[in-house]
Coordinates of C-alpha atoms and ligand atoms in Angstrom, one line a residue:
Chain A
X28 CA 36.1 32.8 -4.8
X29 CA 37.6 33.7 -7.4
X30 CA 36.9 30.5 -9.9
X31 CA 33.6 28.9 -9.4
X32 CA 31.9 26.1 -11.2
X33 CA 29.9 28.1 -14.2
X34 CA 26.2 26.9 -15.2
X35 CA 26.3 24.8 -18.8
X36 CA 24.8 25.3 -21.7
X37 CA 22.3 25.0 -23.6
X38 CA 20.1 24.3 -21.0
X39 CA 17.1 26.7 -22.2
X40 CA 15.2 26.8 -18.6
X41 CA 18.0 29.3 -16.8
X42 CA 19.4 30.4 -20.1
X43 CA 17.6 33.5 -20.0
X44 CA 17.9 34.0 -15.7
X45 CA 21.8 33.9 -16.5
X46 CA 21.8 36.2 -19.4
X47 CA 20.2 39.0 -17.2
X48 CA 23.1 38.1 -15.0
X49 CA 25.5 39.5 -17.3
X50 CA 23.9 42.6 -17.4
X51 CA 24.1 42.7 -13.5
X52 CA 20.0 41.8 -13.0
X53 CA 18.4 39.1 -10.7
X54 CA 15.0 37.7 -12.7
X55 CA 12.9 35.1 -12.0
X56 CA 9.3 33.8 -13.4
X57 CA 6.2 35.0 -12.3
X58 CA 2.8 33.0 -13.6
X59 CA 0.3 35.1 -16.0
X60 CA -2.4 33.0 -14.9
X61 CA -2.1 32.4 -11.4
X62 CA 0.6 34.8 -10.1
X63 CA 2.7 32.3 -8.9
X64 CA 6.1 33.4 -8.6
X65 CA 8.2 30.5 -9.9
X66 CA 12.2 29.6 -9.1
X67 CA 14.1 27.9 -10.0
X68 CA 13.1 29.1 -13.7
X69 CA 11.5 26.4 -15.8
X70 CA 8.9 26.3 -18.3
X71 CA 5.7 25.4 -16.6
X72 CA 3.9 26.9 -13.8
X73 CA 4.9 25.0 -10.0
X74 CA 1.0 25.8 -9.2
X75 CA -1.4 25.5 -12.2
X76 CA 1.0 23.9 -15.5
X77 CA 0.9 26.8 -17.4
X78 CA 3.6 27.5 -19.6
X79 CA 3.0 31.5 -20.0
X80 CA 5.7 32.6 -17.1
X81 CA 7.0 35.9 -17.6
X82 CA 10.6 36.9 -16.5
X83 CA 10.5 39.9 -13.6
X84 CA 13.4 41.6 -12.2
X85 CA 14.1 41.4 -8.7
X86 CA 15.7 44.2 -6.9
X87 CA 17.9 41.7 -4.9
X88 CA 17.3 42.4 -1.9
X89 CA 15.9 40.0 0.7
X90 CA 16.9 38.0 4.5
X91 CA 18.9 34.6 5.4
X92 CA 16.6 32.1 5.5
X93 CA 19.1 29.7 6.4
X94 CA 23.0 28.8 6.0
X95 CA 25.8 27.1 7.5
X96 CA 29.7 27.7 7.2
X97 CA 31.3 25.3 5.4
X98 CA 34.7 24.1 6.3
X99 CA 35.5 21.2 4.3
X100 CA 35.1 20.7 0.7
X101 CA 37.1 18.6 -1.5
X102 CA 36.0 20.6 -4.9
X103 CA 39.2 22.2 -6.2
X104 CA 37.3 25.5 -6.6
X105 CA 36.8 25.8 -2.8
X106 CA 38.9 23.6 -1.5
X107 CA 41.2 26.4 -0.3
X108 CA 39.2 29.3 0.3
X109 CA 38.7 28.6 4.2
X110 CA 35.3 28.6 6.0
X111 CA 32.3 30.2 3.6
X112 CA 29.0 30.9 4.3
X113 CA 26.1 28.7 2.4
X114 CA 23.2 29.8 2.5
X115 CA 19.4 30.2 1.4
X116 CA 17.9 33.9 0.8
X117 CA 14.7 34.6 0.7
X118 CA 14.3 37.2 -1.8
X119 CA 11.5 40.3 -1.4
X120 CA 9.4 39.3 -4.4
X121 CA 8.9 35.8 -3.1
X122 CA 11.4 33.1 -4.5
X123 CA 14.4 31.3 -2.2
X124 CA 17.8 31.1 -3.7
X125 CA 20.7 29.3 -3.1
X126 CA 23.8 31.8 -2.7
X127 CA 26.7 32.4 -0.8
X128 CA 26.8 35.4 1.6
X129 CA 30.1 36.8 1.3
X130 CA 32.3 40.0 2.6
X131 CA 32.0 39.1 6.1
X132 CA 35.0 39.6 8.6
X133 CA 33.9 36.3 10.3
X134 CA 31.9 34.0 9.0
X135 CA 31.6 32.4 12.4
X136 CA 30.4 34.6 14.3
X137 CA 29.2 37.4 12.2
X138 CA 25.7 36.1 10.3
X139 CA 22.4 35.2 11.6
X140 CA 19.8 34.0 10.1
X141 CA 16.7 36.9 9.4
X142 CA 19.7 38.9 8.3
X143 CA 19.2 41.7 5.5
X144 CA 21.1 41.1 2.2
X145 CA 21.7 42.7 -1.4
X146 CA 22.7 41.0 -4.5
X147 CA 26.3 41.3 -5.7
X148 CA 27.5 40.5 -9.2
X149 CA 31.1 38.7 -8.8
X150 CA 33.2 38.6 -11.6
X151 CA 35.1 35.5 -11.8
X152 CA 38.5 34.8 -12.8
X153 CA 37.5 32.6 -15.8
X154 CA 34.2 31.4 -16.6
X155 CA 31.5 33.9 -19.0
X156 CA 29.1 35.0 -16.2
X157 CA 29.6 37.0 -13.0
X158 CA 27.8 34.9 -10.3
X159 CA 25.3 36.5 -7.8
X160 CA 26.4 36.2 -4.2
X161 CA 25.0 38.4 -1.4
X162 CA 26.7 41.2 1.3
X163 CA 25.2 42.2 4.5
X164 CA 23.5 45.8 4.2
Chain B
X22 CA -6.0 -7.9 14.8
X23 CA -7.1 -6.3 12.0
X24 CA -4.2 -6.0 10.1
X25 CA -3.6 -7.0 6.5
X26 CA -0.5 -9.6 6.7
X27 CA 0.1 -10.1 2.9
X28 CA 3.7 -10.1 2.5
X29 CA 6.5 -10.5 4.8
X30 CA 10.3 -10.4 4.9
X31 CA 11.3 -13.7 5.7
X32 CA 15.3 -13.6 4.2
X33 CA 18.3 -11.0 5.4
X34 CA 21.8 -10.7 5.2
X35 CA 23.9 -7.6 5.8
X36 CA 27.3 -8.1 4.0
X37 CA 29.6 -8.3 7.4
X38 CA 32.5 -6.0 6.1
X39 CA 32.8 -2.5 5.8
X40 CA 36.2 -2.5 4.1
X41 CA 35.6 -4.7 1.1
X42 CA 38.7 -4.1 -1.4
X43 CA 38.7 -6.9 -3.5
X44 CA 35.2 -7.7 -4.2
X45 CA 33.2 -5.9 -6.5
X46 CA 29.6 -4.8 -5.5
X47 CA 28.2 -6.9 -7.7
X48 CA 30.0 -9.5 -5.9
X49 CA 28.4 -8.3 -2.7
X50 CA 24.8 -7.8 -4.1
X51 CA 25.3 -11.7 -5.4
X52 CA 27.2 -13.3 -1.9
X53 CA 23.9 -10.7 -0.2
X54 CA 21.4 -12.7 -2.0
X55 CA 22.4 -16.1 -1.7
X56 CA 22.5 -15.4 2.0
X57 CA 19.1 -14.3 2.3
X58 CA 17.8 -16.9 0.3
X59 CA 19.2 -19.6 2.7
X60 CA 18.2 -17.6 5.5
X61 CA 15.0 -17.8 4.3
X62 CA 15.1 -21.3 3.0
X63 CA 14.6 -20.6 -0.4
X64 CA 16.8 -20.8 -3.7
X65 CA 17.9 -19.3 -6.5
X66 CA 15.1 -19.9 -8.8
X67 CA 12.4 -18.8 -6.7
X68 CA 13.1 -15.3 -7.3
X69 CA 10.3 -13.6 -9.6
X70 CA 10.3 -10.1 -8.3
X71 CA 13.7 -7.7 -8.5
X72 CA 13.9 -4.6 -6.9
X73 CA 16.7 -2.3 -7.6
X74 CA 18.3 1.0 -6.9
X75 CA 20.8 1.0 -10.2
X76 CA 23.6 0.4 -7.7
X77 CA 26.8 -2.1 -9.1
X78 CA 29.0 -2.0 -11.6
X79 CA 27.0 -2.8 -14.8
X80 CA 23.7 -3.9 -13.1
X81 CA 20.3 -2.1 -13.0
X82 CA 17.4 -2.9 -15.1
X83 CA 19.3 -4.3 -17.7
X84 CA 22.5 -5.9 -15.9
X85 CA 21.7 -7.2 -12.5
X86 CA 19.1 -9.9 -13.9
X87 CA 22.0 -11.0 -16.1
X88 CA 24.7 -11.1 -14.0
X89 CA 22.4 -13.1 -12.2
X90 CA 20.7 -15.4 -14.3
X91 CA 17.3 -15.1 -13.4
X92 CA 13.8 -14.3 -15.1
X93 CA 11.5 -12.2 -12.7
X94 CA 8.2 -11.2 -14.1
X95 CA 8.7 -8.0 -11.9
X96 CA 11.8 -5.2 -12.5
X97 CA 11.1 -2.4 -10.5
X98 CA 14.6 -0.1 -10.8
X99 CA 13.1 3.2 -8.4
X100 CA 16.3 5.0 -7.8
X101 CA 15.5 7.5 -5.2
X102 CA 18.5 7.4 -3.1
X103 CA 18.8 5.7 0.6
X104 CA 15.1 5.6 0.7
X105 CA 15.2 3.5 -2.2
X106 CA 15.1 0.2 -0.2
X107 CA 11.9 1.5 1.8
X108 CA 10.3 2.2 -1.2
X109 CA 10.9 -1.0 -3.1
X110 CA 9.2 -2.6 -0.1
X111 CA 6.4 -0.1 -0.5
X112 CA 6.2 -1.7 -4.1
X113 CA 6.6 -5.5 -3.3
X114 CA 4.3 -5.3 -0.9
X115 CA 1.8 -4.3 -3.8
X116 CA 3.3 -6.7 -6.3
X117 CA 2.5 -9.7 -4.4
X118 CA -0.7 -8.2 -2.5
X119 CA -1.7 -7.9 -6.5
X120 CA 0.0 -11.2 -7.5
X121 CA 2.1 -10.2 -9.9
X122 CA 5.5 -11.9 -8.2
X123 CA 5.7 -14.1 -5.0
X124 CA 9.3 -13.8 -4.4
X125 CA 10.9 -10.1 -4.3
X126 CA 14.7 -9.5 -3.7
X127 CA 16.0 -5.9 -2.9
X128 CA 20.0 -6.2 -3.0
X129 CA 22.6 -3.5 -1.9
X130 CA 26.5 -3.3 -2.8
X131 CA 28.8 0.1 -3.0
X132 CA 32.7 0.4 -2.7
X133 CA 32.4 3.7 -1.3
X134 CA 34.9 3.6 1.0
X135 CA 37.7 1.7 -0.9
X136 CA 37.2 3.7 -4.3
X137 CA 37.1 6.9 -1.5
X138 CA 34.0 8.1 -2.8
X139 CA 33.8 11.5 -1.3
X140 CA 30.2 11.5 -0.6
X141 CA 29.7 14.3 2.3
X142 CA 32.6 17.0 0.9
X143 CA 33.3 16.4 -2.4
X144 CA 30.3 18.5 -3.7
X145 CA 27.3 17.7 -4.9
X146 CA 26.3 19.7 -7.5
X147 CA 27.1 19.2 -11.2
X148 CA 25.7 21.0 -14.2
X149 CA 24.1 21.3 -17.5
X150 CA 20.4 21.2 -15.9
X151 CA 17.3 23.4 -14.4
X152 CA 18.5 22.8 -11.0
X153 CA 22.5 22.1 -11.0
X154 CA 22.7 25.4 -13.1
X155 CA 21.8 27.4 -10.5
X156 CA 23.5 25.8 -7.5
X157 CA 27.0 25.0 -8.9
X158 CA 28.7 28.0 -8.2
X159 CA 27.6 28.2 -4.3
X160 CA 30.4 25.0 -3.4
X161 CA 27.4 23.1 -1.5
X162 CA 28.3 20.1 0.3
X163 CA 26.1 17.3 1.2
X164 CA 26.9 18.0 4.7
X165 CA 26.1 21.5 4.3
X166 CA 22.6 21.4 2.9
X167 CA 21.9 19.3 5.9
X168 CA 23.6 21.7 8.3
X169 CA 21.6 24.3 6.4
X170 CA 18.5 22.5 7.8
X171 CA 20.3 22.2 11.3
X172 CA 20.5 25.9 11.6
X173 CA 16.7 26.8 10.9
X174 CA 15.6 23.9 13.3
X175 CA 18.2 25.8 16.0
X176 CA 16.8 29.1 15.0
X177 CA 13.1 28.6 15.0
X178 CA 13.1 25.9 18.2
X179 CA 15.8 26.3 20.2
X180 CA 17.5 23.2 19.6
X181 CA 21.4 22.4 20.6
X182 CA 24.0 20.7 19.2
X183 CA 24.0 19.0 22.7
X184 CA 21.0 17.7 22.1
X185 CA 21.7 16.6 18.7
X186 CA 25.1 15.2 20.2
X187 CA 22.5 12.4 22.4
X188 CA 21.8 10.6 18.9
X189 CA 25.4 10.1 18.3
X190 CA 25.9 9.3 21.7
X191 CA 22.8 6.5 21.7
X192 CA 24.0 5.4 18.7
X193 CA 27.9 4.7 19.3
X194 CA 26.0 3.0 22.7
X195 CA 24.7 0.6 20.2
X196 CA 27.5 -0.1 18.0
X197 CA 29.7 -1.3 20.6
X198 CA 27.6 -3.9 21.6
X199 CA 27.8 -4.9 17.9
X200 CA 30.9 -6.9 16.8
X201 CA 30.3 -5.9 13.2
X202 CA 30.0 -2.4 13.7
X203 CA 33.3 -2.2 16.1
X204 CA 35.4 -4.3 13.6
X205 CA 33.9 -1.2 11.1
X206 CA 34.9 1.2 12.9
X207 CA 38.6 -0.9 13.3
X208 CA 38.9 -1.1 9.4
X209 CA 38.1 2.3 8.5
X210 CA 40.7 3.5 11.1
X211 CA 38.1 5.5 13.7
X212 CA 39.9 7.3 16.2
X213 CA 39.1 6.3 19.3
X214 CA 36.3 3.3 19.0
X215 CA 34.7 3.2 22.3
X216 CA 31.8 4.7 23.8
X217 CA 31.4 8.3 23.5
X218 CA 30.1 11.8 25.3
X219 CA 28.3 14.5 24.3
X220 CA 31.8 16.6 24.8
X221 CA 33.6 14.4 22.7
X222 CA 30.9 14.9 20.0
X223 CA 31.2 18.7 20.7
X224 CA 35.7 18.6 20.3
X225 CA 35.1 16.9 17.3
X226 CA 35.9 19.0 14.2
X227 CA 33.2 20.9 12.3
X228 CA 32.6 20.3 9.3
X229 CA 29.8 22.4 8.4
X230 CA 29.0 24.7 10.4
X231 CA 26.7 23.1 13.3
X232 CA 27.0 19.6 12.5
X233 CA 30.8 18.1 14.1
X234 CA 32.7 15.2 12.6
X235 CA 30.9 13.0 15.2
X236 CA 27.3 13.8 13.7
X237 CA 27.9 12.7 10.6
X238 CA 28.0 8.9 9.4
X239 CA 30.7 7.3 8.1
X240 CA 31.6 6.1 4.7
X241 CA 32.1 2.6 4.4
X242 CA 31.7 -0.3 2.1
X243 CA 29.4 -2.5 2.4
X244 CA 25.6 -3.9 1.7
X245 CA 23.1 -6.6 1.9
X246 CA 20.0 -8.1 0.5
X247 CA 16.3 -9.5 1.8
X248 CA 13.9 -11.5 0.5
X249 CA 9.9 -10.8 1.1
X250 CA 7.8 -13.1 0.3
X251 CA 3.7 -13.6 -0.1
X252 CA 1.7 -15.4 2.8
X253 CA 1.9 -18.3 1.7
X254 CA 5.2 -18.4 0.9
X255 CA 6.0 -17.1 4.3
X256 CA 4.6 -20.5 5.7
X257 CA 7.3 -22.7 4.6
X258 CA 10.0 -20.5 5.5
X259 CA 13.0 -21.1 7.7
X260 CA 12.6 -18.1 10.5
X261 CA 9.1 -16.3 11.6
X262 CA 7.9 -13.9 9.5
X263 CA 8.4 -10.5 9.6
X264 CA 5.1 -8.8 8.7
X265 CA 5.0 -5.7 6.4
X266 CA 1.8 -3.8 7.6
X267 CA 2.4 -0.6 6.0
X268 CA 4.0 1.9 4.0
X269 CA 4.1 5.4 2.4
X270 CA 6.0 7.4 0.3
X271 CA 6.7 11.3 -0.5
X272 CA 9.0 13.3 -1.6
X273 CA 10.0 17.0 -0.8
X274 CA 12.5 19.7 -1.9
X275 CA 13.4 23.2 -2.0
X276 CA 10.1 25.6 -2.4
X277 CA 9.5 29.4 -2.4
X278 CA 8.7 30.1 1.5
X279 CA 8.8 26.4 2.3
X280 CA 9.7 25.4 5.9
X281 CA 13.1 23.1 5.8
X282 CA 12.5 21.8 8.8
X283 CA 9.5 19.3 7.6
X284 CA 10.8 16.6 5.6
X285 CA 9.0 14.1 3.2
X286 CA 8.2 11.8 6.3
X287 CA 5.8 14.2 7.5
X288 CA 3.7 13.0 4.2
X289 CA 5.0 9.5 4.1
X290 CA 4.8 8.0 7.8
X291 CA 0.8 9.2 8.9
X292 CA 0.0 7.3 5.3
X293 CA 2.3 4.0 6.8
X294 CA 0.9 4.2 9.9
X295 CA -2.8 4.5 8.8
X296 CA -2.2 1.7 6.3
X297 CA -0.6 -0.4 9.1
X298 CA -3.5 0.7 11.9
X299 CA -0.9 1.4 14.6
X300 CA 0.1 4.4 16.0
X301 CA 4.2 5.6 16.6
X302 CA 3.2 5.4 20.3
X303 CA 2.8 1.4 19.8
X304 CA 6.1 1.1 17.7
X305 CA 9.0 -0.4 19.9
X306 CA 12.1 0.2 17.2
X307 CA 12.9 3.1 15.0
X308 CA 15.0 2.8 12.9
X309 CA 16.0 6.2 11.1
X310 CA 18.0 7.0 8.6
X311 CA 21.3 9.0 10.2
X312 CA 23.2 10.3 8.0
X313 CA 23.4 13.0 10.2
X314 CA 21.8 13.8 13.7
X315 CA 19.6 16.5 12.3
X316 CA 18.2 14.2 10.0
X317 CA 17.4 11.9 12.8
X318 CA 15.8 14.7 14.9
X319 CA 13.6 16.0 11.9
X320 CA 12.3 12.6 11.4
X321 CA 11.2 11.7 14.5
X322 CA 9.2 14.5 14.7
X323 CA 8.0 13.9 11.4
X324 CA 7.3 10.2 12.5
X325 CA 4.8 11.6 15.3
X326 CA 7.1 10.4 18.6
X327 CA 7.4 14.0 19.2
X328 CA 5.7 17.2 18.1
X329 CA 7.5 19.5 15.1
X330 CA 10.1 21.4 17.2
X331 CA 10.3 19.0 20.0
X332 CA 12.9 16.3 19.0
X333 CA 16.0 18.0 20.8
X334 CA 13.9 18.1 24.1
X335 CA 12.6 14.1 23.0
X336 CA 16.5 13.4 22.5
X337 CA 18.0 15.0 25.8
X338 CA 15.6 12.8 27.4
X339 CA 17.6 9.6 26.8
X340 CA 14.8 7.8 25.3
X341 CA 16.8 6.6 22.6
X342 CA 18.9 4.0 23.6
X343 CA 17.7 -0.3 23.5
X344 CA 17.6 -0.4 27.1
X345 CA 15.4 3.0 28.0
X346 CA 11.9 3.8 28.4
X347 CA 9.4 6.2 27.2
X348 CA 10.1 5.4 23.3
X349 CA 11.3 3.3 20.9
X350 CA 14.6 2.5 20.7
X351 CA 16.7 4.4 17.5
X352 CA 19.3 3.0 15.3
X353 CA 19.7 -0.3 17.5
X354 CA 22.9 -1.7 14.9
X355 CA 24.6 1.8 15.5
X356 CA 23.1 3.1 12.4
X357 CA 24.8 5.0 9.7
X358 CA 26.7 6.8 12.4
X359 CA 28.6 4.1 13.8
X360 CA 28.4 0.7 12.0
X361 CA 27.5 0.7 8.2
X362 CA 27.1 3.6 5.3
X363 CA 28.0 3.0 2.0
X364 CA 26.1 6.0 0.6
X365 CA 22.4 4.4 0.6
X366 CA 21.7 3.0 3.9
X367 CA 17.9 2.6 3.4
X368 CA 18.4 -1.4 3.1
X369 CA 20.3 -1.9 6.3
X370 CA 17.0 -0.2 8.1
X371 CA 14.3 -3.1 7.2
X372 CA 17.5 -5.1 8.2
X373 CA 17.6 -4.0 11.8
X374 CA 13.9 -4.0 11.9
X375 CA 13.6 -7.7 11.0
X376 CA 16.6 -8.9 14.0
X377 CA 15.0 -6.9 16.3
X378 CA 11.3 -8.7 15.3
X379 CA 13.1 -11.7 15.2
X380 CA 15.0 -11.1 18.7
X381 CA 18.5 -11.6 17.1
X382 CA 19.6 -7.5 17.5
X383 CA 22.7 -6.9 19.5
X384 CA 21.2 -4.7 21.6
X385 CA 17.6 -6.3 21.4
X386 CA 14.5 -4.7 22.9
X387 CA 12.9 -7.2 25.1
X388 CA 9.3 -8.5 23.7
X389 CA 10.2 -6.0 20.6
X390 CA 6.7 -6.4 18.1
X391 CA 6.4 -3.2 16.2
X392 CA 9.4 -1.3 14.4
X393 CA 9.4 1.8 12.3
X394 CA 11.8 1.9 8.9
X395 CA 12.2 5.4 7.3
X396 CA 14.9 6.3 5.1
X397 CA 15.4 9.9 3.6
X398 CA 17.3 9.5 0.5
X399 CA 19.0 13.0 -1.3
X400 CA 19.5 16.0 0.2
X401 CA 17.3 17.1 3.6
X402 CA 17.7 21.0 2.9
X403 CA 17.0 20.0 -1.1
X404 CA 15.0 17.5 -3.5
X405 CA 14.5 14.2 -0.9
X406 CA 12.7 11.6 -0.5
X407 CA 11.0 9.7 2.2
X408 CA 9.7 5.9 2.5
X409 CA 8.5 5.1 5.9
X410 CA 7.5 1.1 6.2
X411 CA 5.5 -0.6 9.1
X412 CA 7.0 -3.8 10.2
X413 CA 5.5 -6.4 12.8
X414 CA 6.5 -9.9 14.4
X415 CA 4.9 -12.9 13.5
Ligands
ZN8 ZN1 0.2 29.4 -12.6

């Protein structure tokens, strides 16, 4: 995929999770009041309201909560890319992200959900962020 | 009985076609309404309350009175996708219990199908926000967050796509025996419109990964309109009442460690049914949203006919269809599947509901007195909502 859709800006909630991006890191919000950890980013906390989240790198590694191989989509980006694997990850520290799972031979039979996974950085043909998609370890 | 009987529906119409090119959905929301009214055997001016999902071409809160002509002393413009219609009824009902309007309208037009709105694969995230910023560059689908939800329910109960196959199946049994949703299926160009199997549903192409062609509803044109009305109103009326008894409302979405395979009606239908002091095994219709058979299966056991993790064994059982027993019958027009889905079907649920408590359904359940409305509007597997409403004959 070598064109995706890129997040917009300014949007100062995942401005700062999409910087660390660049620099090849997965972050996300942990409460200092309650420990909640908190994703998608945002500025108060899911649990208690407070607005004093601080940003913690992840070390990307987590398990397939769910996905589902997609073979139709109509968005130019994807339209011709042939069947790709959606999917929710459950990350170590705590927080679920959306993601594709790619580098596998066959999508359709080859992933299963509980599935060990590690964050990749994809560069992207145009666009100013690499996006983080997931490989099998 | 106990039951409060404050406000009934007493007014329907469902716009008959489902390839509407040269009409506007205005047009329809307006020919809808009219309908209803004389249905009901009220008129124009009556209307106080307006209930609206910001659907048709420059209506809304600000348009659709307009375009209208009418004054109501209630606007109530909740937008929560194809639960919208359940929840507008949630709010009449408390409007007139509270007398603040006597007369409600909830009204439904879309052109989905002739403007080719590409509402299952064209993508559903756009940008610029908390949330679309960090799902744009994964190419979800709207079928694919459901299928997402498919998978866990697979992995963590054992369920097939066989037995999600039996809902389509029921539900094509349905829409056969209902002229409008055959001469649907005939204008949008279905292959093969006839009764199906659980292999056909199976040969049928997927489209993300496990839900099949055959699993997922249609997109047509289409909508519809119905009036509700306060007790005394619901005196004068042309037809028997059709009593709203209860309703709830809740919404759920994506959470750190959540389980997908609960939706909002888990929080929404044991408030309805409390409000409404009957129990799901009382309830003779359910009518659930499909807009695909997972989301059918996840709502019934979120409804209470079966345990969490039981649906595909509750569905293999045939229970589903008009003319079966051991639980109420689903999706009796041929639901979203096979007869109407313009993008929001919530409306065309309290529809169904009201011919089948009225003993005017196609495929009517004989001596049918309870039904069951819940609509899940967004995305199953994301942010949704669900409005579960209670409805009883006279
Ligand atoms: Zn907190």
């Amino acid at each position: 995929m070598p064109d995706r859709s890129m997040p917009q800006f300014p949007e100062p909630d995942t401005s700062p999770f999409w910087e660390s991006v660049k620099n090849e890191q997965l972050s996300y919000q942990q409460c200092n009041v309650c420990n909640t950890v908190v994703f998608y980013p945002r500025y108060a906390c899911s649990s208690c309201g407070s607005g004093e989240l601080v940003w913690k790198d992840s070390k990307g590694e987590g398990e397939i909560y769910t996905y589902s191989v997609v073979r139709q989509n109509r968005n130019p980006a994807f339209a011709d890319l042939g069947a790709y694997v959606l999917a929710y990850v459950d990350l170590d520290e705590g927080f679920r992200m959306m993601t594709n799972v790619v580098g596998i031979k066959n999508p359709l039979t080859d992933i299963k959900i509980g599935q060990r996974v590690k964050v990749k950085f994809e560069k992207q043909e145009s666009g100013e962020f690499p996006v983080p998609v997931f490989e099998l370890i | 009985m106990s039951q409060k009987r404050e406000s009934a529906i007493v007014g329907i119409h469902e716009y008959p076609k489902r390839y509407a090119p040269d009409v506007s959905a205005m047009d329809i929301k307006a020919i809808s309404i009219k309908a209803a009214l004389d249905d009901a055997g009220l008129s124009w001016s009556d209307i106080d309350g307006l209930y609206d999902a910001q659907d048709g071409e420059g209506g809304g809160g600000l348009g659709l009175a307009a375009y209208l002509g009418i004054k109501p002393t209630v606007i109530d413009t909740t937008s929560v996708g194809g639960s919208s219609y359940e929840f507008h009824t949630a709010h009449a009902m408390r409007d007139i219990a509270s007398g603040k309007c006597n007369v409600a309208v909830l009204s439904y037009g879309s052109k989905a199908a002739s403007l080719r709105t590409p509402i299952g694969t064209g993508g559903v995230s756009g940008g610029g926000n908390w949330q679309a910023n960090m799902e744009a560059s994964y190419g979800q689908t709207l079928i694919s967050n459901y299928a997402m939800v498919a998978h866990r329910h697979m992995h963590e109960y054992g369920t097939t796509s066989e037995q999600l196959a039996q809902i389509s199946v029921s539900t094509r049994h349905h829409a056969m025996r209902n002229p409008q949703a055959v001469q649907a299926m005939t204008d949008l160009q279905f292959e093969g419109i006839g009764e199906i199997t659980v292999e056909d549903v199976l040969d049928s192409r997927v489209i993300a990964d496990p839900l099949h062609l055959l699993e997922c509803c249609m997109v047509s044109d289409g909508g519809g309109a119905l009036i509700i009305v306060s007790k005394e109103i619901a005196e004068k009326t042309n037809k028997p009442p059709v009593w709203l008894l209860g309703s709830g409302e809740a919404t759920k979405y994506r959470e750190n460690g959540g389980d997908i395979t609960t939706s909002a009606g888990a929080q929404s239908a044991p408030i309805a049914f409390s409000e409404a002091g009957v129990s799901p095994s009382e309830i003779d219709i359910a009518m659930v949203y499909d807009s695909f058979s997972i989301t059918v299966a996840v709502c019934l056991e979120d409804l209470g006919f079966c345990a969490k993790g039981e649906a595909g064994s509750y569905i293999g059982d045939g229970k589903l269809r008009y003319d079966q027993p051991g639980g109420p019958a689903l999706n009796t027009d041929g639901g979203g599947l096979s007869s109407n889905h313009p993008g929001m079907r919530g409306l065309f649920l309290l529809l169904e509901s009201v011919r089948q408590l009225r003993g005017e359904s196609t495929s009517q359940v004989e001596n049918a007195k309870l039904a069951v409305a819940h609509g899940n509007g967004g995305l199953l597997g994301g942010n949704h909502t669900g409005g579960t409403i209670i409805l009883a004959a006279d």
